[in-house]
Short mmCIF file of C-alpha atoms in Angstrom, two decimals:
data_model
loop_
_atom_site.label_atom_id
_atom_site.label_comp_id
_atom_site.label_asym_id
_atom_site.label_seq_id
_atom_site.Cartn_x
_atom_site.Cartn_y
_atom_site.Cartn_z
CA UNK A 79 5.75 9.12 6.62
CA UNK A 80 3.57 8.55 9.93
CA UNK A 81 6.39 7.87 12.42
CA UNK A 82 7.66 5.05 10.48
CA UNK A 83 11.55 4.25 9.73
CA UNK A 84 12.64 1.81 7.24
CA UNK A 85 16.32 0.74 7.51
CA UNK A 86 18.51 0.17 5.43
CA UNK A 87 16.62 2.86 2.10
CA UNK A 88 18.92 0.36 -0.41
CA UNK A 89 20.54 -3.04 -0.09
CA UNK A 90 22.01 -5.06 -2.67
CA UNK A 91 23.23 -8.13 -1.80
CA UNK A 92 23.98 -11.98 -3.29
CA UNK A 93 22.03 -14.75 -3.87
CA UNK A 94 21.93 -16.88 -0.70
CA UNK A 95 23.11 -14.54 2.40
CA UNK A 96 20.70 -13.62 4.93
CA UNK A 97 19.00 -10.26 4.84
CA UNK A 98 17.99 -8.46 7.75
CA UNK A 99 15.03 -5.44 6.93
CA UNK A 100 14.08 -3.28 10.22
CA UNK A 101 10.66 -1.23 10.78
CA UNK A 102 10.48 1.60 13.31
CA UNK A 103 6.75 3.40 14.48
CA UNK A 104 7.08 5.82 16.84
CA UNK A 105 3.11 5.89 16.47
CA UNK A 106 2.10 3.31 18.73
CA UNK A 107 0.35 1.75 16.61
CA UNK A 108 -1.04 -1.91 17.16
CA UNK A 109 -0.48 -3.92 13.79
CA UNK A 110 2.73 -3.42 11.89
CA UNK A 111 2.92 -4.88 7.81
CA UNK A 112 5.36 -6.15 5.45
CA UNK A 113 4.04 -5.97 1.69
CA UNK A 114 6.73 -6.07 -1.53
CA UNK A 115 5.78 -4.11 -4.19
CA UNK A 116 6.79 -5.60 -8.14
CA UNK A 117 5.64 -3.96 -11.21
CA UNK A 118 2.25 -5.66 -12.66
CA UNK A 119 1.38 -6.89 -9.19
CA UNK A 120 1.33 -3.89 -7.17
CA UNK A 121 1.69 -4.03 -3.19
CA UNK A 122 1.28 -7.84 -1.56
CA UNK A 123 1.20 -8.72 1.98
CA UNK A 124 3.95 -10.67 3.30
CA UNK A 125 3.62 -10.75 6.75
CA UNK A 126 2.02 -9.08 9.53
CA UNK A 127 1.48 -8.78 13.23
CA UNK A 128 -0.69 -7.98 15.71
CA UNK A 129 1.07 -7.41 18.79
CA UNK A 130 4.39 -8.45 20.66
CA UNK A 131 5.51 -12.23 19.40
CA UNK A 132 2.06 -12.05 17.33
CA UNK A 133 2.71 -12.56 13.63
CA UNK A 134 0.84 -14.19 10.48
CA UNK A 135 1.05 -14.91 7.14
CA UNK A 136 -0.04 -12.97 3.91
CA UNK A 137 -0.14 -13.82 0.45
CA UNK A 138 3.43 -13.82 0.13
CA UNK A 139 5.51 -15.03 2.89
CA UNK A 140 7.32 -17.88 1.51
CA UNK A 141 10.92 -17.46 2.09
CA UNK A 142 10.51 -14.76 4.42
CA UNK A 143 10.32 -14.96 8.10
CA UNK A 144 9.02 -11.64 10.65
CA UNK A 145 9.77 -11.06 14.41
CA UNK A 146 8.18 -8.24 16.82
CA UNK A 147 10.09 -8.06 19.90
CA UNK A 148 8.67 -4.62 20.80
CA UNK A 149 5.43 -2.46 20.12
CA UNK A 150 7.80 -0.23 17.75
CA UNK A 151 9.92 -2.82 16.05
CA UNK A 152 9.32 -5.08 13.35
CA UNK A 153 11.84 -6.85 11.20
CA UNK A 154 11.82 -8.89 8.19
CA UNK A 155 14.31 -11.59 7.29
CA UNK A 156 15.50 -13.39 4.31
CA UNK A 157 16.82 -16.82 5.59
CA UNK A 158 18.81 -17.42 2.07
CA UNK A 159 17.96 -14.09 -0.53
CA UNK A 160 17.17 -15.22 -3.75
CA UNK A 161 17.12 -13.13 -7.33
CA UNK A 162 12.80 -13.51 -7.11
CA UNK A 163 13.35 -11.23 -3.90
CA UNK A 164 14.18 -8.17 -5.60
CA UNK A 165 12.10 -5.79 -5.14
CA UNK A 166 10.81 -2.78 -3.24
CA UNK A 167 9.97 -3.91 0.35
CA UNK A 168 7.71 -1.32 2.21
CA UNK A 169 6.74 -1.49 6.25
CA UNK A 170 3.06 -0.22 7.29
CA UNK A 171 1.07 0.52 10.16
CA UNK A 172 -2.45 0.77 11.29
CA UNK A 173 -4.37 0.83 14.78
CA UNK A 174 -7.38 -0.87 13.77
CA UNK A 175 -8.90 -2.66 10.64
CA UNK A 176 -9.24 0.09 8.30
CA UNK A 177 -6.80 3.31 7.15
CA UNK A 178 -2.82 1.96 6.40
CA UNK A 179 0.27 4.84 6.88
CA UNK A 180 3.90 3.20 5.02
CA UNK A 181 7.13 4.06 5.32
CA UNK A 182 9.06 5.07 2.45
CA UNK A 183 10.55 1.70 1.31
CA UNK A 184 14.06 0.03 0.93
CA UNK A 185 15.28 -0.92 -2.61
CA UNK A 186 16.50 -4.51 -2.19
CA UNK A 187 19.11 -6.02 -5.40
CA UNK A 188 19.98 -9.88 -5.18
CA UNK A 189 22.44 -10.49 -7.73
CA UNK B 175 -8.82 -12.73 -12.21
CA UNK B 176 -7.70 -10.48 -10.07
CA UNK B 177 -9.47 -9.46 -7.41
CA UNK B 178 -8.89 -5.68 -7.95
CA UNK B 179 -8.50 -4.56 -11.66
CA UNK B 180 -7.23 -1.49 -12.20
CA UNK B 181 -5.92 0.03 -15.60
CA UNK B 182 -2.13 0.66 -15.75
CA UNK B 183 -1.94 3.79 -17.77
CA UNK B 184 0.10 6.15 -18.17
CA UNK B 185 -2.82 8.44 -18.17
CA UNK B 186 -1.48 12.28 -19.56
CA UNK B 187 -3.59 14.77 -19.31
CA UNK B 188 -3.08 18.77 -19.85
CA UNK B 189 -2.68 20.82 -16.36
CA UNK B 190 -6.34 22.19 -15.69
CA UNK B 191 -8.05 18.73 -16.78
CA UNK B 192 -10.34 17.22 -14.96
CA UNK B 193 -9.14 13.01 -14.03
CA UNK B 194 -11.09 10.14 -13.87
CA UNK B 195 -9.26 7.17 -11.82
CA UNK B 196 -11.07 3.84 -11.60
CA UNK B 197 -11.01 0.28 -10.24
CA UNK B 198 -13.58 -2.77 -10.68
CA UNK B 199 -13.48 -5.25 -7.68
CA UNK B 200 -14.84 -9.17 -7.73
CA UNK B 201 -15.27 -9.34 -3.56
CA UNK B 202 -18.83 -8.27 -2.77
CA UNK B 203 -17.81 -8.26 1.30
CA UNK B 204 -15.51 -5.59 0.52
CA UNK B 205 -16.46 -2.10 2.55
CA UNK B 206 -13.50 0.35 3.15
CA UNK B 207 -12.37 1.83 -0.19
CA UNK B 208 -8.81 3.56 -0.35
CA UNK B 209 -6.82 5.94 -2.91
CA UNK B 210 -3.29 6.00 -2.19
CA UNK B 211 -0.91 8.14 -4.19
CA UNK B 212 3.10 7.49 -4.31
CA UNK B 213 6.05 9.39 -6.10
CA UNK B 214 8.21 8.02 -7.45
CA UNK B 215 10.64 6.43 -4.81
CA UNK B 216 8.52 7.02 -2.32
CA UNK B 217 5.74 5.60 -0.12
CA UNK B 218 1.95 5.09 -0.75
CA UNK B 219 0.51 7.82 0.89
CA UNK B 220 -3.35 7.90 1.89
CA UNK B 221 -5.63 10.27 0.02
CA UNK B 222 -8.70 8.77 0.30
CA UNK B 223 -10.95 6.91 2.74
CA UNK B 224 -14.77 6.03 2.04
CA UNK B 225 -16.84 3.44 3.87
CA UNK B 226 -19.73 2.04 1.63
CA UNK B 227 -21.19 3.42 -1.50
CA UNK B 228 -21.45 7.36 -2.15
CA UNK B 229 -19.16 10.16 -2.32
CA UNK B 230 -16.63 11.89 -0.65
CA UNK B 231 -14.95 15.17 -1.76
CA UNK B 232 -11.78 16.59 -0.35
CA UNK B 233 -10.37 19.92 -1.96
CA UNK B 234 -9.72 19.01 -5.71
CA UNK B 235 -10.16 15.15 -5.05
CA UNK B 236 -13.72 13.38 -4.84
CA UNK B 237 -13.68 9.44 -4.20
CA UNK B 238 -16.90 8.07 -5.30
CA UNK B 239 -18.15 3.83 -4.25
CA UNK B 240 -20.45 2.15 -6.57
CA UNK B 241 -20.94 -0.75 -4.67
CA UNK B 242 -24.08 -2.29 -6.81
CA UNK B 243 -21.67 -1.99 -9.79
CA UNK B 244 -18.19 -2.94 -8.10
CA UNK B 245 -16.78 0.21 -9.27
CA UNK B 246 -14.68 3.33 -7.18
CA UNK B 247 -13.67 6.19 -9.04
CA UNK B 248 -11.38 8.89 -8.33
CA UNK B 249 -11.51 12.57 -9.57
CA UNK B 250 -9.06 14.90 -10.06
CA UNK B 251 -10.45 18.54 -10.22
CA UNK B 252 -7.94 21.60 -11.71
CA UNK B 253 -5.16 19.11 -12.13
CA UNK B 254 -1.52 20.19 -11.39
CA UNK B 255 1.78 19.27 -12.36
CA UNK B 256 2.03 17.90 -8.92
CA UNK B 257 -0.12 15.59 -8.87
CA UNK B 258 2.07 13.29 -11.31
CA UNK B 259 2.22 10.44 -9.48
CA UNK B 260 0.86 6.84 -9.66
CA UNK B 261 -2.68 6.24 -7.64
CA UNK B 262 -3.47 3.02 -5.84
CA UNK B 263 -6.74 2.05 -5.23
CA UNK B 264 -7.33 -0.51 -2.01
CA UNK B 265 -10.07 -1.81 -0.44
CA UNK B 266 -10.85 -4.50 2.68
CA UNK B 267 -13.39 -5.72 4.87
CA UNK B 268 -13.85 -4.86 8.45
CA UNK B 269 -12.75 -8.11 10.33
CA UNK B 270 -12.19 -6.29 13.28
CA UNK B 271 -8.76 -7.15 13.30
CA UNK B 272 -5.29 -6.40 11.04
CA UNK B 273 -6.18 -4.41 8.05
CA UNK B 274 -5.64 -6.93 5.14
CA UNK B 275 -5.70 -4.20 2.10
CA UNK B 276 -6.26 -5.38 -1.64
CA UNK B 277 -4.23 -3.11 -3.97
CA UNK B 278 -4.62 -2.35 -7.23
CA UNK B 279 -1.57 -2.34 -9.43
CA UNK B 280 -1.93 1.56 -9.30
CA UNK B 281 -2.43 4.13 -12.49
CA UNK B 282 0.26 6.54 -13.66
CA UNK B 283 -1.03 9.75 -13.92
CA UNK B 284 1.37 13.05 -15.83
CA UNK B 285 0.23 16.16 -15.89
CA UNK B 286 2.14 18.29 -18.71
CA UNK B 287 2.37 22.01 -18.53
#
């Protein structure tokens, strides 16, 4: 999967504790991406960045927060997990504007 | 509306077939057109990458941009049990910066024996 580590593959976890999802590139790459994929709406964006301590927003960042404290790391947090967070949480890369390479996913359960 | 329509299946079709995959799109500025394809459990992983209208043909797989009818097609030549999988289209537009893809919801394709 292009250099790119997800960790941890599966979590399951209750409603309200905080949930820590890492990213690992080994590619170099520039941008880094956090999209959740839910049947009947396919892959959204949550958040992205752009660099070092450069984040934004996607379509679906609302309860989620991102940090990128090196070129090869980017992790994605759940302050307080809630059940409408379920759901299959994939990490992305890409040098420029155009082609994406993912990682392979991790299975999150909030009961 | 969504911005990207494409029909869920499942699509089964006899190994040998020829496959037709195919998404409509709303966003005129859109200009890079992806196919992804992704096992089950597993990652998207990129198949196809056109820029504009025409065609493109890799192996068994031809990716084809209509862009004066907002319409990308996928084909599938010789198909194989192994290519039982669901197939994402995605597109964007150059910004020159982060790669904000629109997905389809992806079609799942079987191909039987």
């Amino acid at each position: 999967d292009a250099g790119i580590t997800q960790s941890p593959r599966h979590k399951v976890t209750e409603t309200g504790t905080p949930v820590t999802l890492r990213c690992h590139q080994t590619e170099n790459h520039r941008y880094m991406y956090w999209y959740r994929q839910d049947p009947g709406h396919g892959l959204r964006l949550i958040h992205y960045s752009y660099g070092v301590k450069d984040t934004d927003k996607g379509e679906v960042s609302d309860g989620y927060s991102v940090s990128r404290s090196k070129t090869e790391d980017f992790l994605l947090t759940l302050e307080s997990a809630t059940s409408s967070q379920t759901s299959v949480y994939f990490c992305a890369i890409s040098e420029g504007s155009e082609k994406l390479f993912f990682g392979s996913g991790t299975q999150l359960s909030v009961l | 509306q969504k911005e990207v329509e494409q029909d869920p299946g499942p699509l089964s079709v006899p190994e040998g077939a020829i496959v037709s995959l195919n998404c409509t799109y709303s966003n005129s500025a859109f200009q890079y057109f992806m196919w992804y394809r992704q096992y089950s459990r597993k990652g998207p992983e990129l198949l196809m990458y056109t820029y504009s209208s025409g065609n493109k043909e890799d192996g068994r797989f031809t990716a084809q941009v209509d862009k004066s009818s907002k319409y990308i097609s996928l084909f599938i030549r010789d198909s194989q049990p192994s290519d039982s999988a669901t197939y994402l289209c995605a597109m964007n537009v150059n910004t020159g910066t982060a790669s904000k893809l629109t997905f389809g919801t992806g079609t799942r394709l079987q191909v039987t024996l």
